[in-house]
Coordinates of C-alpha atoms in Angstrom, one line a residue:
Chain O
M25 CA 0.0 0.0 -0.1
S26 CA 1.4 3.3 -0.9
A27 CA 0.3 5.1 2.2
E28 CA 2.3 2.8 4.5
N29 CA 4.7 5.1 5.9
A30 CA 8.3 4.0 6.2
A31 CA 9.3 7.0 8.3
G32 CA 6.8 5.9 11.0
T33 CA 5.0 9.3 11.0
P34 CA 1.2 8.8 11.0
P35 CA -0.7 8.9 7.7
L36 CA -2.7 11.9 6.9
L37 CA -6.0 10.0 7.2
D38 CA -6.6 6.5 8.8
V39 CA -10.0 5.2 8.7
K40 CA -10.8 1.7 10.1
N41 CA -14.2 0.2 10.1
L42 CA -16.1 3.4 9.6
S43 CA -19.9 3.0 9.6
V44 CA -22.7 5.5 9.3
R45 CA -26.1 4.6 10.4
Y46 CA -29.5 6.4 10.3
P47 CA -32.0 5.3 12.7
L48 CA -35.3 6.2 11.0
R49 CA -38.9 5.5 11.9
S50 CA -38.9 2.9 9.1
G51 CA -36.0 1.2 10.5
V52 CA -32.1 1.7 10.7
V53 CA -30.5 2.8 7.3
E54 CA -26.9 1.8 7.0
A55 CA -25.3 4.1 4.8
V56 CA -21.7 3.4 5.3
R57 CA -20.7 -0.2 6.5
G58 CA -17.3 -0.9 7.5
V59 CA -15.2 1.4 5.3
S60 CA -11.4 1.2 6.0
F61 CA -8.6 3.0 4.2
V62 CA -5.4 5.0 4.8
L63 CA -4.5 8.1 3.0
G64 CA -1.2 9.9 2.7
R65 CA -0.4 13.1 0.7
E66 CA -1.8 11.6 -2.5
R67 CA -5.0 11.5 -4.6
L68 CA -7.5 9.0 -3.7
G69 CA -10.5 8.6 -5.8
I70 CA -13.8 7.0 -4.4
V71 CA -16.3 5.9 -7.1
G72 CA -19.7 4.3 -6.9
E73 CA -23.3 4.7 -8.0
S74 CA -25.8 6.9 -6.3
G75 CA -26.4 5.8 -2.6
S76 CA -23.2 3.7 -2.3
G77 CA -22.1 6.0 0.7
K78 CA -19.3 7.8 -0.9
S79 CA -20.5 11.4 0.1
Q80 CA -21.5 10.0 3.6
T81 CA -17.8 8.9 4.0
G82 CA -16.7 12.2 3.2
R83 CA -19.1 14.0 5.4
A84 CA -18.4 11.6 8.3
I85 CA -14.7 12.4 8.2
L86 CA -15.5 16.2 8.6
G87 CA -18.0 15.5 11.3
L88 CA -20.8 16.9 9.4
T89 CA -23.0 13.9 9.2
P90 CA -26.6 15.3 9.4
Q91 CA -29.1 14.6 12.4
P92 CA -30.0 11.8 13.3
G93 CA -27.0 10.0 11.8
I94 CA -24.7 8.1 14.0
V95 CA -21.0 7.6 13.1
A96 CA -18.8 4.9 14.4
A97 CA -15.5 3.6 13.7
D98 CA -12.7 1.5 15.2
R99 CA -10.4 4.2 14.0
L100 CA -10.9 7.6 12.6
R101 CA -7.7 9.6 12.7
F102 CA -6.5 12.7 11.0
D103 CA -2.9 13.4 11.2
G104 CA -2.8 11.6 14.5
I105 CA -5.8 13.3 16.0
D106 CA -8.9 11.2 17.0
L107 CA -11.8 12.9 15.1
L108 CA -14.5 10.9 16.7
S109 CA -13.6 12.0 20.4
L110 CA -12.7 15.7 19.5
P111 CA -14.8 18.3 21.1
P112 CA -17.0 20.5 18.6
R113 CA -15.0 23.6 19.4
E114 CA -11.6 21.7 18.3
M115 CA -13.4 20.0 15.3
R116 CA -14.4 23.5 14.1
R117 CA -10.6 24.7 14.3
L118 CA -9.6 21.7 12.1
R119 CA -12.2 22.5 9.5
G120 CA -11.2 24.7 6.8
R121 CA -7.8 25.3 8.1
R122 CA -6.6 21.5 8.0
I123 CA -9.6 19.6 6.3
S124 CA -11.6 21.3 3.6
M125 CA -14.3 20.2 1.1
V126 CA -15.3 21.3 -2.3
M127 CA -19.1 20.7 -2.8
Q128 CA -20.9 19.8 -5.8
D129 CA -22.9 22.8 -7.1
P130 CA -21.6 26.3 -6.7
K131 CA -25.0 27.6 -7.4
Y132 CA -26.1 26.3 -4.0
S133 CA -22.9 26.3 -2.0
L134 CA -22.2 29.9 -2.3
N135 CA -24.3 32.4 -0.3
P136 CA -26.5 34.2 -2.8
V137 CA -26.4 37.5 -0.9
M138 CA -22.7 37.9 -0.3
T139 CA -20.2 38.8 -2.9
V140 CA -17.7 36.1 -3.8
G141 CA -14.9 38.4 -2.2
A142 CA -16.8 38.8 1.0
Q143 CA -17.2 35.2 1.3
I144 CA -13.5 34.4 1.0
V145 CA -12.8 37.2 3.3
E146 CA -15.3 35.7 5.8
A147 CA -13.4 32.5 5.4
C148 CA -10.1 34.0 6.3
R149 CA -11.8 35.7 9.3
V150 CA -13.4 32.5 10.5
Q151 CA -10.1 30.8 10.5
K152 CA -8.5 33.9 11.9
L153 CA -5.9 33.9 9.2
A154 CA -6.2 37.5 8.6
G155 CA -8.5 40.5 8.8
G156 CA -9.2 43.7 6.9
R157 CA -6.8 44.5 4.1
A158 CA -4.6 41.4 4.6
A159 CA -7.7 39.2 4.2
K160 CA -8.7 41.1 1.1
D161 CA -5.3 40.7 -0.4
R162 CA -5.1 36.9 0.5
A163 CA -8.7 36.5 -1.3
L164 CA -7.4 38.3 -4.5
D165 CA -4.3 36.0 -4.4
M166 CA -6.5 33.1 -4.0
L167 CA -8.8 34.0 -6.8
A168 CA -5.8 34.6 -9.1
A169 CA -4.5 31.2 -8.1
V170 CA -7.5 29.6 -9.4
K171 CA -7.0 31.2 -12.8
I172 CA -9.6 33.8 -12.6
D173 CA -8.5 36.5 -15.0
D174 CA -9.8 39.7 -13.4
P175 CA -9.7 38.9 -9.5
R176 CA -10.6 42.4 -8.7
R177 CA -13.8 42.4 -10.8
V178 CA -14.9 38.9 -9.6
F179 CA -14.2 39.9 -6.0
G180 CA -17.0 42.2 -6.1
L181 CA -19.5 39.9 -8.0
Y182 CA -22.4 38.0 -6.5
P183 CA -22.6 34.3 -7.2
H184 CA -25.6 34.6 -9.6
E185 CA -23.4 36.7 -11.8
L186 CA -20.8 34.0 -12.4
S187 CA -20.9 31.0 -14.6
G188 CA -20.8 27.6 -13.1
G189 CA -17.1 27.0 -13.8
M190 CA -16.3 30.5 -12.3
G191 CA -18.5 29.8 -9.4
Q192 CA -16.8 26.5 -8.7
R193 CA -13.3 28.1 -8.9
A194 CA -14.3 30.7 -6.5
M195 CA -15.6 27.9 -4.2
I196 CA -12.2 26.1 -4.6
A197 CA -10.6 29.4 -3.7
M198 CA -12.8 29.7 -0.8
M199 CA -12.0 26.3 0.5
L200 CA -8.3 26.5 0.0
V201 CA -7.7 29.9 1.3
G202 CA -7.0 28.3 4.8
E203 CA -4.2 25.9 3.0
P204 CA -5.7 22.7 4.3
D205 CA -3.7 19.5 4.5
L206 CA -6.6 17.4 3.1
L207 CA -9.2 18.4 0.7
I208 CA -12.3 16.4 0.1
A209 CA -13.9 17.0 -3.3
D210 CA -17.5 15.7 -3.3
E211 CA -18.3 15.6 -7.1
P212 CA -16.8 18.9 -7.7
T213 CA -17.4 18.9 -11.4
S214 CA -20.8 17.0 -11.7
A215 CA -22.8 20.2 -12.1
L216 CA -20.4 21.6 -14.7
D217 CA -20.3 21.5 -18.6
V218 CA -18.1 18.8 -19.8
T219 CA -15.6 21.4 -21.4
I220 CA -15.4 23.2 -18.1
Q221 CA -14.9 20.2 -16.1
L222 CA -11.3 19.4 -17.3
E223 CA -10.4 23.1 -16.8
V224 CA -11.5 23.1 -13.3
L225 CA -9.8 19.7 -12.6
K226 CA -6.6 20.9 -13.9
I227 CA -6.6 23.8 -11.5
L228 CA -7.6 21.5 -8.6
D229 CA -4.8 19.2 -9.6
E230 CA -2.1 22.0 -9.8
L231 CA -3.2 23.4 -6.5
V232 CA -3.2 20.0 -4.8
A233 CA 0.2 19.2 -6.3
T234 CA 2.0 22.4 -5.6
R235 CA 0.7 22.5 -2.0
G236 CA 1.2 18.9 -1.2
M237 CA -2.2 18.3 -0.1
G238 CA -4.0 14.9 0.3
L239 CA -7.1 14.8 -1.7
V240 CA -10.0 12.5 -1.5
F241 CA -12.0 12.8 -4.8
I242 CA -15.5 11.5 -4.7
S243 CA -17.1 11.1 -8.1
H244 CA -19.3 8.7 -10.1
D245 CA -17.3 8.9 -13.2
L246 CA -14.9 6.1 -13.1
R247 CA -12.7 7.1 -16.1
L248 CA -12.5 10.8 -14.8
V249 CA -11.3 9.3 -11.6
A250 CA -8.7 6.9 -13.0
S251 CA -7.2 9.7 -15.1
F252 CA -6.9 12.0 -12.2
C253 CA -6.2 10.0 -9.0
D254 CA -3.4 7.6 -7.9
R255 CA -5.8 5.2 -6.3
V256 CA -9.4 4.3 -6.7
L257 CA -11.7 2.9 -4.3
V258 CA -15.0 1.5 -5.6
M259 CA -17.8 1.4 -3.3
Y260 CA -21.2 -0.4 -3.4
G261 CA -24.0 -0.5 -0.9
G262 CA -21.9 1.3 1.8
R263 CA -18.8 -1.1 1.4
I264 CA -15.4 -1.0 -0.4
V265 CA -15.8 -3.7 -3.0
E266 CA -12.4 -2.9 -4.5
E267 CA -9.3 -1.0 -4.3
V268 CA -7.1 -0.6 -7.2
A269 CA -4.3 1.5 -8.5
A270 CA -5.7 4.0 -11.1
A271 CA -3.1 2.9 -13.7
R272 CA -4.3 -0.7 -13.6
L273 CA -8.1 0.0 -13.6
G274 CA -8.4 -2.1 -16.7
E275 CA -7.2 -5.1 -14.7
A276 CA -9.8 -4.7 -11.9
G277 CA -11.0 -7.9 -10.8
H278 CA -14.3 -7.5 -8.9
P279 CA -17.3 -8.1 -11.0
Y280 CA -19.0 -4.9 -9.9
T281 CA -16.0 -2.8 -11.1
R282 CA -15.8 -4.8 -14.4
G283 CA -19.7 -4.1 -14.7
L284 CA -19.1 -0.4 -14.2
L285 CA -16.2 -0.3 -16.7
G286 CA -18.4 -2.3 -19.2
S287 CA -21.3 0.2 -18.9
A288 CA -19.2 3.2 -20.0
P289 CA -20.0 4.1 -23.5
R290 CA -17.5 3.6 -26.4
L291 CA -17.0 5.6 -29.4
S292 CA -16.1 2.9 -31.7
G293 CA -18.6 0.2 -32.6
S294 CA -21.9 -0.4 -31.2
V295 CA -22.7 -2.7 -28.4
H296 CA -26.1 -4.7 -28.3
P297 CA -27.5 -5.3 -26.1
L298 CA -26.4 -2.6 -23.8
P299 CA -24.5 -3.9 -20.8
V300 CA -26.5 -3.7 -17.6
L301 CA -25.0 -3.7 -14.2
E302 CA -25.5 -6.9 -12.3
R303 CA -25.7 -6.6 -8.5
D304 CA -25.0 -9.6 -6.3
P305 CA -26.5 -9.4 -2.9
A306 CA -23.4 -11.5 -1.7
W307 CA -21.4 -8.5 -2.1
L308 CA -23.1 -6.7 0.8
A309 CA -22.6 -9.7 3.2
Chain X
M2 CA -23.4 52.1 -32.2
A3 CA -22.5 55.4 -33.6
V4 CA -24.9 57.8 -31.7
P5 CA -23.2 61.0 -30.4
T6 CA -22.6 60.7 -26.7
P7 CA -25.0 62.5 -24.5
P8 CA -23.6 64.1 -21.4
A9 CA -25.1 61.5 -19.2
A10 CA -23.1 58.8 -20.4
Q11 CA -19.7 60.4 -20.2
H12 CA -18.9 59.1 -16.8
D13 CA -19.4 55.6 -18.3
R14 CA -16.0 54.7 -19.1
G15 CA -16.3 55.4 -22.6
L16 CA -18.6 52.4 -23.3
P17 CA -21.2 52.2 -25.9
A18 CA -23.3 55.4 -25.8
P19 CA -27.0 55.0 -24.9
P20 CA -29.7 56.8 -27.0
A21 CA -30.4 60.5 -25.8
G22 CA -32.5 61.1 -22.9
L23 CA -32.3 59.9 -19.2
K24 CA -35.3 57.8 -19.5
A25 CA -33.9 55.9 -22.4
W26 CA -30.7 55.5 -20.7
L27 CA -32.6 54.0 -17.6
T28 CA -34.7 51.7 -19.5
S29 CA -32.0 50.5 -21.8
P30 CA -32.3 46.7 -22.4
A31 CA -28.5 46.6 -22.6
P32 CA -26.9 48.5 -19.9
A33 CA -23.5 49.3 -20.5
S34 CA -22.3 49.4 -16.9
R35 CA -23.5 47.7 -13.5
T36 CA -24.5 51.2 -12.2
Q37 CA -26.7 51.8 -15.0
A38 CA -28.2 48.3 -14.6
R39 CA -28.8 48.9 -11.0
L40 CA -30.3 52.4 -11.6
G41 CA -32.4 51.0 -14.2
R42 CA -33.9 48.4 -11.9
F43 CA -34.4 50.9 -9.3
Y44 CA -36.2 53.1 -11.7
R45 CA -38.4 50.2 -13.1
G46 CA -39.4 49.5 -9.6
W47 CA -40.1 53.0 -9.0
R48 CA -42.3 53.2 -12.1
G49 CA -44.3 50.1 -10.9
F50 CA -44.8 52.0 -7.6
V51 CA -45.9 55.1 -9.2
R52 CA -48.3 53.2 -11.4
N53 CA -50.1 51.9 -8.2
P54 CA -52.2 55.0 -7.1
A55 CA -53.0 53.6 -3.7
A56 CA -49.3 53.0 -3.1
M57 CA -48.4 56.6 -4.2
A58 CA -51.1 58.0 -2.0
G59 CA -49.6 56.2 1.1
F60 CA -46.1 57.3 0.1
V61 CA -47.3 60.9 -0.2
I62 CA -49.1 60.8 3.1
V63 CA -46.0 59.3 4.8
L64 CA -43.8 62.0 3.0
L65 CA -46.2 64.7 4.3
L66 CA -46.0 63.4 7.8
L67 CA -42.2 63.4 7.8
V68 CA -42.2 67.1 6.3
V69 CA -44.6 68.2 9.0
A70 CA -42.8 66.6 11.9
A71 CA -39.4 68.0 10.7
S72 CA -40.7 71.5 10.3
A73 CA -43.4 71.5 13.2
D74 CA -41.9 74.6 14.7
L75 CA -42.4 76.5 11.6
I76 CA -46.0 75.1 10.6
A77 CA -47.4 75.4 14.0
T78 CA -49.3 78.7 14.4
H79 CA -49.3 78.6 18.2
S80 CA -47.5 76.8 21.1
P81 CA -48.8 73.2 21.5
T82 CA -48.6 73.1 25.3
V83 CA -49.1 76.7 26.3
A84 CA -52.8 77.6 26.9
G85 CA -54.5 80.7 25.4
D86 CA -56.9 83.0 27.1
L87 CA -59.4 80.5 29.1
R88 CA -62.2 82.9 29.0
T89 CA -62.4 83.8 25.3
E90 CA -60.4 81.2 23.4
R91 CA -61.8 77.9 24.9
L92 CA -63.4 75.3 22.6
L93 CA -63.7 77.6 19.6
P94 CA -64.7 76.1 16.2
P95 CA -62.4 76.0 13.3
G96 CA -61.8 79.3 11.9
G97 CA -59.3 82.1 10.7
E98 CA -57.2 82.5 14.0
F99 CA -57.4 78.7 15.0
W100 CA -57.6 76.7 11.9
L101 CA -58.8 73.6 13.5
G102 CA -60.5 75.1 16.5
T103 CA -59.3 75.0 20.1
D104 CA -59.6 72.5 22.9
D105 CA -60.9 72.7 26.5
Q106 CA -57.5 74.3 27.5
A107 CA -57.7 77.0 24.8
R108 CA -54.9 75.4 23.0
D109 CA -54.8 75.5 19.0
I110 CA -55.6 71.9 17.9
W111 CA -53.8 72.3 14.6
S112 CA -50.5 73.1 16.5
R113 CA -51.1 70.1 18.7
I114 CA -51.6 67.8 15.9
V115 CA -48.5 69.0 14.0
H116 CA -46.4 68.7 17.1
G117 CA -48.1 65.3 17.8
S118 CA -46.9 63.9 14.5
R119 CA -43.4 63.9 16.0
V120 CA -44.7 61.8 19.0
T121 CA -46.2 59.4 16.5
L122 CA -43.0 59.2 14.4
V123 CA -40.7 58.6 17.4
V124 CA -43.0 55.9 18.6
V125 CA -43.1 54.0 15.3
L126 CA -39.4 54.2 14.7
L127 CA -38.4 53.2 18.3
V128 CA -40.8 50.3 18.2
S129 CA -39.5 49.1 14.9
V130 CA -35.8 49.5 15.9
I131 CA -36.6 47.7 19.3
S132 CA -38.9 44.8 18.1
M133 CA -37.2 43.9 14.8
P134 CA -33.6 42.9 16.0
V135 CA -35.4 41.0 19.0
G136 CA -37.6 39.2 16.6
L137 CA -34.8 38.4 14.2
A138 CA -32.6 37.3 17.0
V139 CA -35.2 34.8 18.5
G140 CA -36.4 33.6 15.1
T141 CA -33.1 32.9 13.4
V142 CA -31.6 31.3 16.6
S143 CA -34.8 29.2 17.1
G144 CA -34.8 28.0 13.4
Y145 CA -31.2 27.4 13.2
A146 CA -30.7 25.6 16.4
G147 CA -33.9 23.5 16.3
G148 CA -34.5 20.8 19.0
V149 CA -34.9 22.0 22.6
V150 CA -33.8 25.6 22.0
D151 CA -36.4 26.0 19.3
A152 CA -39.3 24.4 21.2
V153 CA -38.5 26.7 24.2
L154 CA -38.2 29.9 22.3
M155 CA -41.2 29.1 20.1
R156 CA -43.5 28.3 23.0
I157 CA -42.5 31.8 24.5
T158 CA -43.4 33.3 21.3
D159 CA -46.8 31.5 21.4
I160 CA -47.5 32.9 24.9
F161 CA -47.0 36.4 23.5
L162 CA -49.1 35.7 20.5
A163 CA -51.9 34.2 22.7
F164 CA -52.8 37.7 24.1
P165 CA -54.4 40.4 22.0
R166 CA -51.6 43.0 21.4
L167 CA -53.5 46.0 22.9
V168 CA -54.5 44.0 26.2
L169 CA -50.8 42.9 26.5
A170 CA -49.5 46.4 26.0
L171 CA -51.9 47.6 28.3
A172 CA -50.8 45.1 31.1
F173 CA -47.1 46.1 30.5
V174 CA -47.7 49.8 30.7
A175 CA -49.8 49.2 33.9
A176 CA -46.9 47.4 35.2
L177 CA -44.2 49.9 34.1
G178 CA -46.1 52.9 34.8
P179 CA -47.8 55.4 32.3
G180 CA -45.6 57.5 30.1
I181 CA -44.5 57.6 26.4
E182 CA -41.2 55.6 27.0
N183 CA -43.0 52.9 28.8
A184 CA -45.6 52.9 26.1
I185 CA -43.0 52.2 23.4
I186 CA -41.2 49.6 25.3
A187 CA -44.6 47.9 25.9
I188 CA -45.5 48.1 22.2
A189 CA -42.1 46.6 21.3
I190 CA -42.6 43.8 23.7
T191 CA -45.7 42.8 21.9
A192 CA -44.6 43.5 18.5
W193 CA -41.7 41.1 18.1
P194 CA -43.4 37.5 18.1
P195 CA -44.6 37.9 14.4
Y196 CA -41.2 38.7 13.4
A197 CA -39.7 35.9 15.2
R198 CA -42.2 33.4 13.6
L199 CA -41.3 34.9 10.1
A200 CA -37.5 34.7 10.6
R201 CA -37.8 31.2 12.1
A202 CA -39.7 29.9 8.9
E203 CA -36.8 31.4 6.7
A204 CA -34.1 30.0 8.9
L205 CA -35.6 26.6 8.8
Q206 CA -35.5 26.7 4.9
L207 CA -31.8 28.0 5.0
R208 CA -30.7 25.5 7.5
G209 CA -30.1 22.8 5.2
A210 CA -28.7 24.9 2.2
D211 CA -25.4 24.0 0.9
F212 CA -23.8 27.3 1.5
I213 CA -24.5 26.9 5.3
A214 CA -22.9 23.6 5.1
A215 CA -20.1 25.3 3.3
A216 CA -19.8 27.9 6.1
K217 CA -19.6 25.0 8.6
L218 CA -16.9 23.4 6.6
Q219 CA -14.8 26.5 6.9
G220 CA -15.2 26.1 10.7
A221 CA -17.6 28.9 11.3
S222 CA -19.3 28.7 14.8
P223 CA -23.1 28.4 15.0
L224 CA -23.5 32.0 16.2
R225 CA -21.2 33.3 13.3
I226 CA -23.4 31.3 10.8
V227 CA -26.6 32.9 12.2
A228 CA -25.2 36.4 12.4
V229 CA -23.4 36.5 8.9
H230 CA -25.3 34.0 6.6
I231 CA -28.8 33.7 8.0
V232 CA -29.8 37.1 9.2
P233 CA -29.2 38.9 6.0
M234 CA -31.4 36.4 4.3
C235 CA -34.2 36.9 6.7
M236 CA -34.0 40.7 6.6
P237 CA -36.2 41.5 3.4
S238 CA -39.4 39.8 4.4
V239 CA -39.1 41.0 8.0
I240 CA -38.5 44.7 6.9
V241 CA -41.6 44.4 4.7
R242 CA -43.5 43.0 7.6
V243 CA -42.5 45.8 9.9
T244 CA -43.6 48.3 7.4
L245 CA -47.1 46.7 7.3
D246 CA -47.3 46.6 10.9
M247 CA -46.5 50.3 11.5
A248 CA -50.2 51.3 11.2
G249 CA -50.8 48.8 14.0
V250 CA -48.3 50.4 15.9
I251 CA -49.7 53.8 15.6
L252 CA -53.0 52.5 16.4
I253 CA -52.0 50.8 19.6
A254 CA -50.0 54.0 20.7
A255 CA -53.1 56.1 20.1
G256 CA -55.2 53.5 21.9
L257 CA -52.8 53.6 24.9
G258 CA -52.9 57.3 24.9
F259 CA -56.5 57.4 24.9
L260 CA -56.7 55.2 27.9
G261 CA -54.3 57.6 29.6
L262 CA -51.4 55.3 29.6
G263 CA -49.3 56.6 26.8
A264 CA -48.0 60.2 26.7
Q265 CA -48.8 62.3 29.6
P266 CA -50.4 65.7 29.4
P267 CA -49.6 68.3 28.3
Q268 CA -47.6 66.4 25.6
P269 CA -49.6 66.6 22.4
E270 CA -50.4 63.0 21.7
W271 CA -53.0 62.1 19.2
G272 CA -54.9 59.4 21.2
A273 CA -54.7 61.4 24.3
M274 CA -56.1 64.4 22.3
V275 CA -59.1 62.3 21.3
A276 CA -59.6 61.1 24.9
S277 CA -59.7 64.6 26.1
G278 CA -62.2 65.7 23.4
R279 CA -64.6 62.8 24.3
R280 CA -66.4 64.8 26.8
F281 CA -67.4 67.5 24.2
L282 CA -68.2 65.1 21.5
I283 CA -71.7 66.2 20.8
D284 CA -71.3 70.0 21.1
Q285 CA -67.7 70.6 20.1
W286 CA -67.0 67.7 17.7
W287 CA -63.7 69.1 16.4
V288 CA -61.7 68.6 19.5
A289 CA -62.0 64.8 19.1
A290 CA -62.6 64.6 15.5
M291 CA -59.3 66.4 14.3
P292 CA -56.7 64.1 16.0
G293 CA -58.9 61.2 15.3
A294 CA -58.8 62.1 11.5
A295 CA -55.0 62.5 11.7
I296 CA -54.7 59.1 13.2
F297 CA -56.8 57.6 10.6
I298 CA -55.0 59.3 7.6
V299 CA -51.5 58.3 8.9
S300 CA -52.2 54.8 9.7
L301 CA -54.1 54.5 6.2
G302 CA -51.0 55.9 4.6
F303 CA -48.7 53.5 6.3
N304 CA -50.9 50.7 5.4
L305 CA -50.9 51.7 1.6
L306 CA -47.1 52.3 1.5
G307 CA -46.5 49.0 3.1
D308 CA -48.7 47.1 0.5
G309 CA -47.0 49.1 -2.3
L310 CA -43.7 48.4 -1.1
R311 CA -44.4 44.6 -0.7
D312 CA -45.7 44.5 -4.5
V313 CA -42.4 46.4 -5.6
L314 CA -40.0 44.2 -3.5
D315 CA -41.7 40.9 -4.0
P316 CA -40.8 39.8 -7.7
K317 CA -43.3 37.0 -7.4
A318 CA -46.1 39.3 -6.8
A319 CA -45.1 41.8 -9.3
E320 CA -45.4 39.4 -12.3
R321 CA -49.0 39.0 -11.7

């Protein structure tokens, strides 16, 4: 495993037997069931279909599982800090400054009544990085870092005045302004145009590489993840069914992964009948 | 476009020149700058407002009230508190010397009404300034926190809402002691619960929004999220509601004055003036009718203005 650390320092993120349960009136829903993985300063992709628990895993790491969810794990450590027993105040200090998250749709994840600049400045202020002019300079630098051509103009714009790609870049700027060690990207490009997707990914990739962050990239796009990440976890029904190096995705052994790969459309030749995912209840056992 | 640049467009960073005329510039479908777009939107809202005669009437009445209150010393023909000659100038009907007649203390009713507008405005403004933040704070905290906090705060709100406002205000003034300051406090205490309800409903909707989750992700504390992200979103609807409630505030203040619990004599307060004229209602009708008409016109004005503002500010209502 690439994350096994020879030097003996703890890995960035160490998850063992993580489970997220929702006790509802209609019974207990198990969203995540016994997920374990270790992450160093690398890019880890998590793929799976809707409801496979990939987003729930990301939220559980940040301690943002919505009520009435219950998070349990044998081990949930970030840089040697036990996240499960951390008091809320300490957890808040960790968020943004050490772990951050880029969300799916900038239309909803940016405050509609605050300008982009004000939101990034607010992020600085929350994390007690800087205030006043220093915060503004920092925000402008960050906007420039996500390849926004005219940071001064965008600084004063409201989210509805931005395109999707610009909005997501602003979101990335806002989430990276605290220079976190770990970034969780929860389908950061799903709401974007295909042509913009690659652009945003390139920016994300550069920032992650230059700042030496760990990245958890959650997506349902298997090929995208394979081209972008070092390692891929395939989730199904709240479990990790397969872990494979991105370069060797073609040699994946699990029938579910093979099914996902087979379902991807091909440009050359027609496939008849169209492949259908097979789901074996035995995988959930 | 090769249209010659009119003077109005010259600040405009040399961008394409709009057709001549301020109106055309304001209604241009392709604004050349953000300022122009913003002014244009304001202008269209204003046009919609002007087209509504009732709202315009309300606006004019409130504007008149403001002018009268600001220049009360110039407009008033006599002192509002110093009595005239009690033998010859008592209870005179409206006429040349005393435009709206005199009351039982031989004071000019016109001057008293003019000065009373100040009292009315102070009451309306202070009640809004006190009750709006309270309602917003209770509502947003309750809606965002949920659970026990929500239950406790909302039950307190329910208790306040369970009483008729005037009766509750009466009880508070009776406990605090009569006087205009205490009347303001009492009215403010009874005015916040509807705002709290409104703010809570909006906060509940916002609580699950993605941008609130994003703020949490940055490590913002719950208090900060409420203050920075939720309160500004609840403001518009609460402000409209406050404007609509202003007429009610005037009526309650007048009601308290009428019952002798608001402004104390000799302060010219419209409700108290109606009360003092009650004894002469049959023979000297103007003593009670003039301040009564003032109360009626001003509260009508605030009501019409509030309705008009709601139509302009709410884009959903404007489309109809």
